[in-house]
Amino acid sequence: MVVLALQNGSATAAPEQSSTAPASATALTLSPSARAAALQTAQDAAPAAARQLGLGSAEKLVVRDVVKDADGTVHTRYERTYAGLPVLGGDLVTHVKGGALKGVTKATGARIAVASTDAAVPAATARAGALKAADSASAAASGARKVIWAAGAKPVLAWETVVTGLQHDGTPSELHVITDATSGKELYSFEAIETGTGTSQYSGTVTLGTTASASGGFDLIDGGRGGHKTYDLNGGTTGTGTLFHDADDVWGNGTVTNRQTAAVDAAYGAQVTWDFYKSAFNRSGIAGDGKAAYSRVHYGNAYNNAFWSDSCFCMTYGDGANNAKPLTSLDVAGHEMSHGLTAATAGLNYRRESGGLNEATSDIFGTSVEFFANNSADQGDYLIGEKIDLRGNGTPLRYMDKPSKDGSSADYWSSGVGRLDVHYSSGVANHFFYLLSEGSGAKTINGVSYNSPTYDGSTVTGIGRDKAYQIWYKALTTYFTSTTDYAGARAGTLQAAAALYGSGSAEYNAVAAAWKAVNVN
């Protein structure tokens, strides 16, 4: 589960340039049945693919996703098993064209092999250690499962234990703890809870997708976008609560005292994010399967956060400090749903540099959703959470042009950036995206002033936001893996730029320049 945060001279903008990539490099839109058939075909061919990749006899490939480009290139994302055990950090993506393997992107280059699959440390010991490690109220652990941990320097036999409970701010906790099955040492841990017509509080009067109820009136179900539903938790913290229902299909009044208002913002955010994915990437829904997630509002009491959870495939929003500022603004909704996109594609581990890239991906697409909406009440900007006043002083949660303005985020890469909280290490990628989109120096966009610096004092010329998010999306869906770090993100985005616009193109060179400007070389 990824939460939104722990607490997140006038010039003109770079001109908007066409995001149209060569038709051959764009991903085809697959219907649900075609996608299911592609997954099954790839799974049937998985044994042959394993042999072609030279995997060991104990290894098997399990297909997770298939992306087909118009030129016939097929990108197949696999998880691995070893002797029947899940291999965590063993994911890989093959790139095949005309039946020939053109390349492979691996989360680890190590050969998967362990001396024995018999654990010296009992599962109960691993479970007890995981409970002790959890910084969570009312912690409870499920039984440990045996896995191969391949995200370290050398694959080892391990136990994975999931500890549930509550974090200190009331956010649910699903902490995954990886324990060495030989020594009992904790190897890794990460959170799986990923945190950011009606009259809305933040976006003005908007049109909503609703469904007539058989019993009369209307339900807040968007039948045109996969059946997205919006529920009222009414202060609860479990379950789905009550589906929002209205007699006349006129929802909310723009004030926090009307319970429907937060639902309007949440439902509007969900539909704009769906429309953005469809328009920009030909993607139907978060998982690309045409099915909607759902939203829950009014979580807890004065809960000052929002989060995405894979376990429920849903977004959840608190009402903010004093229950006065629900965390349902448009960029927050786009941010939270984009955690689901990352989980359905690269699966970036929510810790260290990969965790920073996970968070940055949500900021990048949350910002892109806000610009896409073109809503005069909440104009697009490169500020994160500027409407919700999470800090209580009127400032945004995060700044993409100069992330350090929040007092904690990193502007540039350094060897210690992975030790920062993921909401702060994300600054490097956020800064990269801003520079790639808009360029360096002072400018004003939609009334907001920016002045983005560079690590080496270089001048970066932006290629436009549309091209920038096309490059990031292709890298995320075809070249990033669970363990991608900043060096890997540079390599993946350069591959994506080459595929979309050509190696040595202006776009390719801009990607290289923007990474250099944030000290990723």
Short mmCIF file of C-alpha atoms in Angstrom, two decimals:
data_model
loop_
_atom_site.label_atom_id
_atom_site.label_comp_id
_atom_site.label_asym_id
_atom_site.label_seq_id
_atom_site.Cartn_x
_atom_site.Cartn_y
_atom_site.Cartn_z
CA MET A 1 0.00 0.00 0.00
CA VAL A 2 1.47 3.35 -0.96
CA VAL A 3 0.45 6.45 0.92
CA LEU A 4 0.53 9.94 -0.53
CA ALA A 5 3.13 11.23 1.91
CA LEU A 6 4.63 10.98 5.35
CA GLN A 7 3.15 14.13 6.62
CA ASN A 8 4.70 15.59 0.17
CA GLY A 9 10.82 37.63 -14.08
CA SER A 10 8.12 35.99 -16.18
CA ALA A 11 8.70 33.61 -19.02
CA THR A 12 6.47 31.35 -21.02
CA ALA A 13 6.28 27.58 -20.72
CA ALA A 14 7.95 25.27 -23.19
CA PRO A 15 5.59 24.94 -26.15
CA GLU A 16 3.34 21.93 -26.19
CA GLN A 17 4.63 19.57 -28.83
CA SER A 18 2.83 16.68 -30.41
CA SER A 19 3.23 13.47 -28.42
CA THR A 20 2.60 11.42 -31.51
CA ALA A 21 5.21 8.70 -31.66
CA PRO A 22 5.98 6.62 -34.75
CA ALA A 23 2.99 4.34 -35.31
CA SER A 24 5.27 1.32 -35.28
CA ALA A 25 6.37 1.98 -31.71
CA THR A 26 2.97 2.56 -30.11
CA ALA A 27 1.32 -0.16 -28.09
CA LEU A 28 -1.74 -1.78 -29.55
CA THR A 29 -5.01 -1.68 -27.66
CA LEU A 30 -6.10 -5.22 -26.79
CA SER A 31 -9.67 -6.07 -25.91
CA PRO A 32 -10.09 -8.05 -22.67
CA SER A 33 -10.53 -11.27 -24.66
CA ALA A 34 -7.54 -10.53 -26.90
CA ARG A 35 -5.41 -9.71 -23.87
CA ALA A 36 -6.45 -12.95 -22.16
CA ALA A 37 -5.58 -14.87 -25.33
CA ALA A 38 -2.18 -13.15 -25.56
CA LEU A 39 -1.43 -14.03 -21.93
CA GLN A 40 -2.40 -17.66 -22.48
CA THR A 41 -0.34 -17.91 -25.68
CA ALA A 42 2.67 -16.48 -23.88
CA GLN A 43 2.21 -18.86 -20.96
CA ASP A 44 2.01 -21.82 -23.33
CA ALA A 45 5.32 -20.71 -24.83
CA ALA A 46 6.95 -19.99 -21.45
CA PRO A 47 8.92 -23.30 -21.26
CA ALA A 48 10.48 -22.57 -24.65
CA ALA A 49 11.26 -19.01 -23.57
CA ALA A 50 12.96 -20.30 -20.40
CA ARG A 51 15.16 -22.60 -22.47
CA GLN A 52 16.01 -19.79 -24.91
CA LEU A 53 17.06 -17.58 -21.99
CA GLY A 54 19.25 -20.34 -20.59
CA LEU A 55 17.39 -20.64 -17.30
CA GLY A 56 18.11 -23.58 -15.06
CA SER A 57 16.02 -26.75 -15.09
CA ALA A 58 14.44 -25.84 -11.74
CA GLU A 59 13.23 -22.47 -13.04
CA LYS A 60 9.89 -21.73 -14.65
CA LEU A 61 8.41 -18.55 -16.08
CA VAL A 62 4.94 -17.24 -15.17
CA VAL A 63 3.51 -14.62 -17.51
CA ARG A 64 2.27 -11.43 -15.87
CA ASP A 65 1.73 -9.04 -18.76
CA VAL A 66 2.02 -8.78 -22.55
CA VAL A 67 2.43 -5.53 -24.49
CA LYS A 68 2.26 -5.64 -28.29
CA ASP A 69 3.62 -2.79 -30.41
CA ALA A 70 2.22 -1.94 -33.82
CA ASP A 71 5.47 -3.01 -35.50
CA GLY A 72 5.03 -6.54 -34.16
CA THR A 73 7.38 -6.25 -31.19
CA VAL A 74 6.04 -8.19 -28.21
CA HIS A 75 7.16 -7.31 -24.68
CA THR A 76 6.34 -10.15 -22.28
CA ARG A 77 6.73 -9.61 -18.53
CA TYR A 78 7.44 -12.74 -16.48
CA GLU A 79 7.76 -13.70 -12.84
CA ARG A 80 9.99 -16.68 -12.04
CA THR A 81 9.73 -19.73 -9.83
CA TYR A 82 12.54 -22.00 -8.65
CA ALA A 83 11.72 -25.54 -7.57
CA GLY A 84 8.13 -24.35 -7.29
CA LEU A 85 9.01 -21.40 -5.01
CA PRO A 86 8.29 -17.77 -6.00
CA VAL A 87 11.44 -15.85 -6.92
CA LEU A 88 11.14 -12.31 -5.54
CA GLY A 89 13.25 -9.92 -7.59
CA GLY A 90 13.56 -12.43 -10.43
CA ASP A 91 11.14 -10.74 -12.81
CA LEU A 92 12.19 -10.09 -16.39
CA VAL A 93 10.82 -8.73 -19.68
CA THR A 94 11.60 -10.23 -23.09
CA HIS A 95 11.46 -8.14 -26.25
CA VAL A 96 10.68 -10.24 -29.33
CA LYS A 97 10.11 -9.19 -32.95
CA GLY A 98 9.41 -11.50 -35.84
CA GLY A 99 9.97 -14.47 -33.60
CA ALA A 100 13.53 -13.34 -32.76
CA LEU A 101 14.62 -12.31 -29.27
CA LYS A 102 15.83 -8.72 -29.53
CA GLY A 103 16.63 -8.19 -25.87
CA VAL A 104 15.74 -8.97 -22.29
CA THR A 105 15.43 -6.70 -19.24
CA LYS A 106 16.10 -8.47 -15.93
CA ALA A 107 15.57 -7.41 -12.34
CA THR A 108 18.72 -9.39 -11.50
CA GLY A 109 21.60 -10.67 -13.57
CA ALA A 110 22.43 -13.37 -11.02
CA ARG A 111 21.80 -17.03 -11.80
CA ILE A 112 18.95 -18.35 -9.65
CA ALA A 113 20.22 -21.29 -7.62
CA VAL A 114 20.37 -22.24 -3.94
CA ALA A 115 22.11 -25.18 -2.29
CA SER A 116 18.89 -26.48 -0.75
CA THR A 117 15.23 -25.54 -0.42
CA ASP A 118 15.15 -26.93 3.12
CA ALA A 119 15.03 -24.05 5.60
CA ALA A 120 17.32 -24.10 8.63
CA VAL A 121 15.20 -21.39 10.29
CA PRO A 122 11.60 -22.46 11.01
CA ALA A 123 8.70 -20.42 9.63
CA ALA A 124 7.56 -19.63 13.18
CA THR A 125 10.92 -18.01 13.94
CA ALA A 126 10.73 -15.88 10.80
CA ARG A 127 7.18 -14.88 11.71
CA ALA A 128 8.21 -13.85 15.23
CA GLY A 129 11.09 -11.80 13.88
CA ALA A 130 8.84 -10.06 11.40
CA LEU A 131 6.40 -9.13 14.15
CA LYS A 132 9.24 -7.69 16.20
CA ALA A 133 10.49 -5.66 13.23
CA ALA A 134 7.09 -4.15 12.46
CA ASP A 135 6.58 -0.57 13.60
CA SER A 136 2.83 -0.99 13.64
CA ALA A 137 0.05 -0.86 16.16
CA SER A 138 -1.99 -4.06 16.66
CA ALA A 139 0.44 -6.00 14.46
CA ALA A 140 -0.54 -9.48 13.33
CA ALA A 141 1.40 -11.77 11.02
CA SER A 142 0.18 -14.36 8.59
CA GLY A 143 2.08 -17.59 8.16
CA ALA A 144 5.42 -17.17 6.43
CA ARG A 145 5.80 -18.47 2.88
CA LYS A 146 9.04 -19.89 1.54
CA VAL A 147 10.57 -17.93 -1.37
CA ILE A 148 13.81 -17.29 -3.19
CA TRP A 149 15.03 -13.76 -2.51
CA ALA A 150 16.86 -12.63 -5.66
CA ALA A 151 16.90 -8.85 -5.21
CA GLY A 152 20.12 -8.96 -3.21
CA ALA A 153 23.65 -9.64 -4.39
CA LYS A 154 23.14 -13.42 -4.34
CA PRO A 155 19.86 -15.39 -4.45
CA VAL A 156 19.06 -17.04 -1.11
CA LEU A 157 16.30 -19.16 0.38
CA ALA A 158 14.06 -16.95 2.48
CA TRP A 159 10.75 -16.56 4.27
CA GLU A 160 8.28 -13.83 3.37
CA THR A 161 5.96 -12.78 6.18
CA VAL A 162 3.16 -10.21 5.83
CA VAL A 163 2.52 -8.21 9.00
CA THR A 164 -0.74 -6.28 9.12
CA GLY A 165 -1.86 -3.54 11.48
CA LEU A 166 -1.94 0.25 11.56
CA GLN A 167 0.82 2.76 11.00
CA HIS A 168 1.13 5.62 13.47
CA ASP A 169 -0.99 8.03 11.40
CA GLY A 170 -3.80 5.50 11.05
CA THR A 171 -2.83 4.22 7.60
CA PRO A 172 -3.28 0.46 7.28
CA SER A 173 -0.02 -1.49 7.21
CA GLU A 174 0.83 -4.53 5.09
CA LEU A 175 4.53 -4.89 5.80
CA HIS A 176 6.33 -7.61 3.85
CA VAL A 177 9.39 -8.86 5.74
CA ILE A 178 11.98 -11.04 4.00
CA THR A 179 13.99 -13.26 6.37
CA ASP A 180 17.02 -15.35 5.42
CA ALA A 181 15.92 -18.98 5.90
CA THR A 182 19.48 -20.03 6.79
CA SER A 183 20.67 -17.29 9.16
CA GLY A 184 17.39 -15.75 10.35
CA LYS A 185 18.63 -12.28 9.36
CA GLU A 186 16.15 -9.76 8.00
CA LEU A 187 17.08 -9.12 4.37
CA TYR A 188 14.46 -6.61 3.27
CA SER A 189 11.10 -5.16 4.15
CA PHE A 190 8.60 -2.99 2.31
CA GLU A 191 5.10 -1.60 2.70
CA ALA A 192 2.46 -2.87 0.27
CA ILE A 193 0.09 0.00 1.15
CA GLU A 194 0.96 2.62 -1.46
CA THR A 195 0.32 6.23 -0.52
CA GLY A 196 -1.77 9.92 -2.51
CA THR A 197 -23.17 16.59 -12.40
CA GLY A 198 -21.71 17.26 -8.94
CA THR A 199 -20.21 20.17 -7.14
CA SER A 200 -16.77 19.27 -5.91
CA GLN A 201 -14.64 20.94 -3.28
CA TYR A 202 -11.58 21.35 -5.51
CA SER A 203 -12.65 21.11 -9.17
CA GLY A 204 -15.89 23.07 -9.34
CA THR A 205 -19.04 21.71 -10.99
CA VAL A 206 -18.24 18.55 -12.95
CA THR A 207 -20.05 15.88 -14.92
CA LEU A 208 -20.07 12.44 -13.31
CA GLY A 209 -20.72 8.96 -14.62
CA THR A 210 -23.63 7.51 -12.60
CA THR A 211 -26.05 4.60 -12.94
CA ALA A 212 -29.81 4.53 -12.44
CA SER A 213 -30.79 2.27 -9.57
CA ALA A 214 -33.44 -0.39 -10.03
CA SER A 215 -35.12 0.86 -6.87
CA GLY A 216 -35.14 4.48 -8.03
CA GLY A 217 -32.62 7.27 -7.89
CA PHE A 218 -28.97 6.96 -8.89
CA ASP A 219 -25.84 5.19 -7.65
CA LEU A 220 -22.32 6.61 -7.94
CA ILE A 221 -21.25 3.86 -10.37
CA ASP A 222 -19.50 4.89 -13.57
CA GLY A 223 -20.74 2.29 -16.04
CA GLY A 224 -18.82 3.88 -18.90
CA ARG A 225 -15.45 3.44 -17.20
CA GLY A 226 -15.32 -0.12 -16.00
CA GLY A 227 -17.96 0.26 -13.28
CA HIS A 228 -15.98 2.45 -10.86
CA LYS A 229 -17.87 2.75 -7.56
CA THR A 230 -17.53 5.32 -4.80
CA TYR A 231 -18.28 4.34 -1.20
CA ASP A 232 -18.79 6.20 2.08
CA LEU A 233 -16.80 4.64 4.94
CA ASN A 234 -18.44 7.14 7.35
CA GLY A 235 -15.43 7.12 9.67
CA GLY A 236 -14.80 3.41 9.41
CA THR A 237 -11.48 1.84 8.47
CA THR A 238 -12.51 -1.56 7.07
CA GLY A 239 -14.83 -2.89 4.40
CA THR A 240 -16.45 -0.78 1.72
CA GLY A 241 -19.06 1.10 3.71
CA THR A 242 -22.12 2.33 1.83
CA LEU A 243 -22.37 2.96 -1.90
CA PHE A 244 -23.26 6.61 -2.53
CA HIS A 245 -26.88 7.01 -3.71
CA ASP A 246 -28.81 10.13 -4.70
CA ALA A 247 -32.43 10.74 -5.66
CA ASP A 248 -32.00 13.39 -8.36
CA ASP A 249 -28.47 12.72 -9.73
CA VAL A 250 -27.20 16.09 -8.50
CA TRP A 251 -24.32 15.40 -6.13
CA GLY A 252 -22.62 17.47 -3.44
CA ASN A 253 -22.59 21.20 -2.94
CA GLY A 254 -18.89 22.04 -2.80
CA THR A 255 -18.71 22.19 0.99
CA VAL A 256 -17.10 19.73 3.34
CA THR A 257 -20.26 19.50 5.44
CA ASN A 258 -22.03 17.70 2.58
CA ARG A 259 -20.83 14.08 2.62
CA GLN A 260 -21.31 13.76 -1.13
CA THR A 261 -18.79 16.50 -1.91
CA ALA A 262 -15.73 14.33 -1.19
CA ALA A 263 -17.34 11.55 -3.22
CA VAL A 264 -17.74 13.93 -6.18
CA ASP A 265 -14.02 14.78 -6.08
CA ALA A 266 -13.01 11.12 -5.75
CA ALA A 267 -15.30 9.93 -8.55
CA TYR A 268 -14.24 12.82 -10.79
CA GLY A 269 -10.56 12.03 -10.15
CA ALA A 270 -11.15 8.39 -11.03
CA GLN A 271 -12.91 9.18 -14.29
CA VAL A 272 -10.34 11.76 -15.42
CA THR A 273 -7.50 9.35 -14.65
CA TRP A 274 -9.28 6.61 -16.64
CA ASP A 275 -9.77 9.03 -19.53
CA PHE A 276 -6.13 10.17 -19.39
CA TYR A 277 -4.82 6.59 -19.53
CA LYS A 278 -7.17 5.85 -22.43
CA SER A 279 -6.34 9.02 -24.37
CA ALA A 280 -2.58 9.03 -23.77
CA PHE A 281 -1.75 5.33 -23.79
CA ASN A 282 -4.77 3.46 -25.19
CA ARG A 283 -4.98 1.79 -21.78
CA SER A 284 -8.39 0.72 -20.47
CA GLY A 285 -8.20 0.96 -16.70
CA ILE A 286 -5.40 0.66 -14.21
CA ALA A 287 -4.56 -2.97 -15.01
CA GLY A 288 -5.33 -2.59 -18.71
CA ASP A 289 -8.16 -5.11 -18.47
CA GLY A 290 -11.13 -2.73 -18.77
CA LYS A 291 -12.03 -3.13 -15.09
CA ALA A 292 -12.26 -0.24 -12.68
CA ALA A 293 -10.90 0.07 -9.19
CA TYR A 294 -13.18 1.61 -6.55
CA SER A 295 -12.89 4.54 -4.18
CA ARG A 296 -13.62 4.92 -0.46
CA VAL A 297 -13.99 8.35 1.16
CA HIS A 298 -14.40 9.55 4.77
CA TYR A 299 -11.85 7.05 6.10
CA GLY A 300 -11.29 7.25 9.86
CA ASN A 301 -11.44 10.49 11.84
CA ALA A 302 -9.34 13.46 10.69
CA TYR A 303 -7.11 11.02 8.79
CA ASN A 304 -4.62 13.25 6.98
CA ASN A 305 -3.62 11.01 4.11
CA ALA A 306 -4.77 8.91 1.15
CA PHE A 307 -3.58 5.51 -0.05
CA TRP A 308 -3.77 2.86 -2.72
CA SER A 309 -4.03 -0.84 -1.78
CA ASP A 310 -3.45 -3.69 -4.21
CA SER A 311 -5.25 -6.09 -1.90
CA CYS A 312 -8.58 -4.31 -2.45
CA PHE A 313 -7.61 -2.71 -5.76
CA CYS A 314 -8.96 0.55 -4.40
CA MET A 315 -8.22 4.14 -3.43
CA THR A 316 -8.98 5.41 0.06
CA TYR A 317 -9.17 9.04 1.19
CA GLY A 318 -9.15 10.62 4.61
CA ASP A 319 -10.87 13.91 5.44
CA GLY A 320 -7.69 15.72 6.48
CA ALA A 321 -6.91 17.72 9.60
CA ASN A 322 -10.07 18.65 11.51
CA ASN A 323 -12.02 16.77 8.80
CA ALA A 324 -11.90 19.99 6.75
CA LYS A 325 -9.70 19.14 3.75
CA PRO A 326 -10.45 15.69 2.27
CA LEU A 327 -7.47 14.38 0.32
CA THR A 328 -9.52 13.98 -2.84
CA SER A 329 -7.94 16.62 -5.08
CA LEU A 330 -7.40 15.72 -8.73
CA ASP A 331 -3.63 15.24 -8.64
CA VAL A 332 -3.91 13.11 -5.49
CA ALA A 333 -6.50 10.86 -7.16
CA GLY A 334 -4.27 10.47 -10.20
CA HIS A 335 -1.30 9.82 -7.92
CA GLU A 336 -3.00 7.05 -5.96
CA MET A 337 -4.41 5.25 -9.01
CA SER A 338 -1.02 5.39 -10.69
CA HIS A 339 0.39 3.31 -7.84
CA GLY A 340 -1.95 0.65 -9.16
CA LEU A 341 -0.53 1.14 -12.65
CA THR A 342 3.00 0.61 -11.33
CA ALA A 343 1.91 -2.52 -9.46
CA ALA A 344 0.31 -3.90 -12.64
CA THR A 345 3.44 -3.27 -14.72
CA ALA A 346 6.99 -2.88 -13.38
CA GLY A 347 6.07 -3.62 -9.76
CA LEU A 348 8.78 -1.27 -8.46
CA ASN A 349 9.73 -2.34 -4.93
CA TYR A 350 8.54 0.31 -2.47
CA ARG A 351 11.89 0.93 -0.84
CA ARG A 352 15.23 2.59 -1.64
CA GLU A 353 15.72 3.94 -5.17
CA SER A 354 13.05 1.72 -6.73
CA GLY A 355 10.62 3.05 -4.13
CA GLY A 356 11.52 6.62 -5.05
CA LEU A 357 10.83 5.79 -8.70
CA ASN A 358 7.51 4.24 -7.65
CA GLU A 359 6.50 7.45 -5.89
CA ALA A 360 7.77 9.64 -8.70
CA THR A 361 5.75 7.65 -11.23
CA SER A 362 2.60 8.52 -9.29
CA ASP A 363 3.59 12.19 -9.09
CA ILE A 364 4.39 12.25 -12.82
CA PHE A 365 1.06 10.77 -13.87
CA GLY A 366 -0.92 12.59 -11.16
CA THR A 367 0.46 15.86 -12.54
CA SER A 368 -0.25 14.73 -16.10
CA VAL A 369 -3.85 13.92 -15.14
CA GLU A 370 -4.27 17.42 -13.72
CA PHE A 371 -3.02 19.04 -16.94
CA PHE A 372 -5.14 16.65 -19.04
CA ALA A 373 -8.33 17.64 -17.17
CA ASN A 374 -7.93 21.26 -18.29
CA ASN A 375 -10.17 22.29 -15.39
CA SER A 376 -10.21 26.03 -14.74
CA ALA A 377 -10.86 25.45 -11.02
CA ASP A 378 -7.72 23.32 -10.68
CA GLN A 379 -5.35 24.21 -13.48
CA GLY A 380 -2.42 21.97 -14.30
CA ASP A 381 0.83 22.64 -12.47
CA TYR A 382 4.00 20.93 -11.30
CA LEU A 383 3.00 21.19 -7.65
CA ILE A 384 1.83 18.07 -5.79
CA GLY A 385 -1.13 18.35 -3.41
CA GLU A 386 -1.37 22.13 -3.58
CA LYS A 387 -5.14 22.06 -2.96
CA ILE A 388 -5.25 19.89 0.15
CA ASP A 389 -2.94 21.94 2.42
CA LEU A 390 -1.54 18.83 4.08
CA ARG A 391 1.16 20.86 5.86
CA GLY A 392 -1.37 23.34 7.22
CA ASN A 393 0.55 26.39 5.97
CA GLY A 394 -0.85 26.72 2.46
CA THR A 395 2.19 25.24 0.70
CA PRO A 396 2.21 22.28 -1.69
CA LEU A 397 3.31 18.88 -0.53
CA ARG A 398 6.01 18.56 -3.23
CA TYR A 399 7.57 20.66 -5.99
CA MET A 400 8.73 19.05 -9.24
CA ASP A 401 10.82 21.96 -10.58
CA LYS A 402 12.99 22.14 -7.46
CA PRO A 403 12.04 19.32 -5.08
CA SER A 404 14.22 20.58 -2.22
CA LYS A 405 11.80 23.48 -1.71
CA ASP A 406 9.76 21.14 0.50
CA GLY A 407 12.70 20.96 2.91
CA SER A 408 13.30 17.23 2.54
CA SER A 409 13.33 16.03 -1.08
CA ALA A 410 16.43 15.53 -3.21
CA ASP A 411 17.03 17.68 -6.27
CA TYR A 412 19.86 15.46 -7.53
CA TRP A 413 21.08 11.91 -7.28
CA SER A 414 23.77 11.01 -4.76
CA SER A 415 24.97 7.70 -3.34
CA GLY A 416 22.83 8.25 -0.25
CA VAL A 417 19.56 9.11 -1.98
CA GLY A 418 18.26 5.56 -1.58
CA ARG A 419 18.39 5.94 2.20
CA LEU A 420 15.83 8.74 2.11
CA ASP A 421 12.15 8.06 2.56
CA VAL A 422 10.68 7.19 -0.83
CA HIS A 423 8.57 10.37 -0.86
CA TYR A 424 11.82 12.36 -0.78
CA SER A 425 14.09 10.20 -2.95
CA SER A 426 11.38 10.60 -5.60
CA GLY A 427 12.58 14.17 -6.03
CA VAL A 428 15.34 13.12 -8.43
CA ALA A 429 12.88 11.60 -10.93
CA ASN A 430 10.33 14.37 -10.41
CA HIS A 431 13.03 16.93 -11.21
CA PHE A 432 14.08 14.90 -14.28
CA PHE A 433 10.50 14.83 -15.55
CA TYR A 434 10.04 18.57 -15.07
CA LEU A 435 13.31 19.35 -16.89
CA LEU A 436 12.48 16.93 -19.71
CA SER A 437 9.02 18.50 -20.08
CA GLU A 438 9.71 22.21 -19.58
CA GLY A 439 13.47 22.73 -19.46
CA SER A 440 15.62 24.61 -16.96
CA GLY A 441 15.48 28.22 -15.84
CA ALA A 442 12.70 30.64 -14.96
CA LYS A 443 9.24 30.45 -16.52
CA THR A 444 5.57 30.86 -15.67
CA ILE A 445 3.00 28.17 -16.48
CA ASN A 446 -0.72 28.68 -15.78
CA GLY A 447 0.16 31.50 -13.43
CA VAL A 448 2.70 29.52 -11.37
CA SER A 449 6.34 30.63 -11.40
CA TYR A 450 9.10 28.04 -11.66
CA ASN A 451 12.88 28.28 -11.71
CA SER A 452 14.44 24.88 -12.18
CA PRO A 453 18.20 24.51 -11.57
CA THR A 454 20.59 21.84 -12.87
CA TYR A 455 23.34 19.94 -11.06
CA ASP A 456 26.06 20.96 -13.52
CA GLY A 457 24.77 24.39 -14.43
CA SER A 458 23.74 23.17 -17.88
CA THR A 459 20.77 24.49 -19.82
CA VAL A 460 18.09 21.90 -20.62
CA THR A 461 15.51 22.44 -23.33
CA GLY A 462 12.21 20.68 -22.70
CA ILE A 463 10.46 18.49 -25.26
CA GLY A 464 6.94 19.08 -23.93
CA ARG A 465 5.09 17.20 -21.23
CA ASP A 466 3.21 14.90 -23.63
CA LYS A 467 6.38 13.41 -25.07
CA ALA A 468 7.92 13.20 -21.61
CA TYR A 469 5.08 11.11 -20.18
CA GLN A 470 5.01 8.90 -23.28
CA ILE A 471 8.67 8.08 -22.68
CA TRP A 472 8.13 7.43 -18.95
CA TYR A 473 5.11 5.19 -19.59
CA LYS A 474 6.89 3.07 -22.20
CA ALA A 475 9.90 2.69 -19.91
CA LEU A 476 7.65 1.72 -16.98
CA THR A 477 5.65 -0.84 -18.94
CA THR A 478 8.41 -2.44 -21.03
CA TYR A 479 11.86 -1.75 -19.54
CA PHE A 480 11.55 -1.21 -15.78
CA THR A 481 11.53 -4.16 -13.35
CA SER A 482 10.92 -4.50 -9.62
CA THR A 483 14.53 -3.60 -8.77
CA THR A 484 15.11 -0.71 -11.20
CA ASP A 485 17.23 2.04 -9.62
CA TYR A 486 18.10 5.48 -10.97
CA ALA A 487 20.82 4.15 -13.27
CA GLY A 488 18.32 1.60 -14.57
CA ALA A 489 15.68 4.31 -15.02
CA ARG A 490 18.10 6.30 -17.15
CA ALA A 491 18.82 3.24 -19.29
CA GLY A 492 15.11 2.35 -19.55
CA THR A 493 13.97 5.84 -20.54
CA LEU A 494 16.72 6.07 -23.16
CA GLN A 495 15.54 2.73 -24.57
CA ALA A 496 11.98 4.04 -24.55
CA ALA A 497 12.97 7.29 -26.28
CA ALA A 498 14.88 5.33 -28.91
CA ALA A 499 11.89 3.05 -29.53
CA LEU A 500 9.43 5.94 -29.75
CA TYR A 501 11.44 8.65 -31.48
CA GLY A 502 14.70 7.10 -32.66
CA SER A 503 18.18 6.74 -31.19
CA GLY A 504 19.97 10.06 -31.51
CA SER A 505 16.69 11.98 -31.94
CA ALA A 506 16.10 15.29 -30.20
CA GLU A 507 13.90 13.46 -27.69
CA TYR A 508 16.58 10.84 -27.00
CA ASN A 509 19.22 13.52 -26.48
CA ALA A 510 16.88 15.49 -24.21
CA VAL A 511 16.40 12.43 -21.99
CA ALA A 512 20.17 12.08 -21.64
CA ALA A 513 20.56 15.80 -20.90
CA ALA A 514 17.80 15.83 -18.29
CA TRP A 515 19.29 12.85 -16.43
CA LYS A 516 22.74 14.50 -16.52
CA ALA A 517 21.15 17.64 -15.09
CA VAL A 518 20.01 15.66 -12.02
CA ASN A 519 23.41 13.89 -11.71
CA VAL A 520 22.38 10.52 -13.12
CA ASN A 521 25.02 9.64 -15.70
#
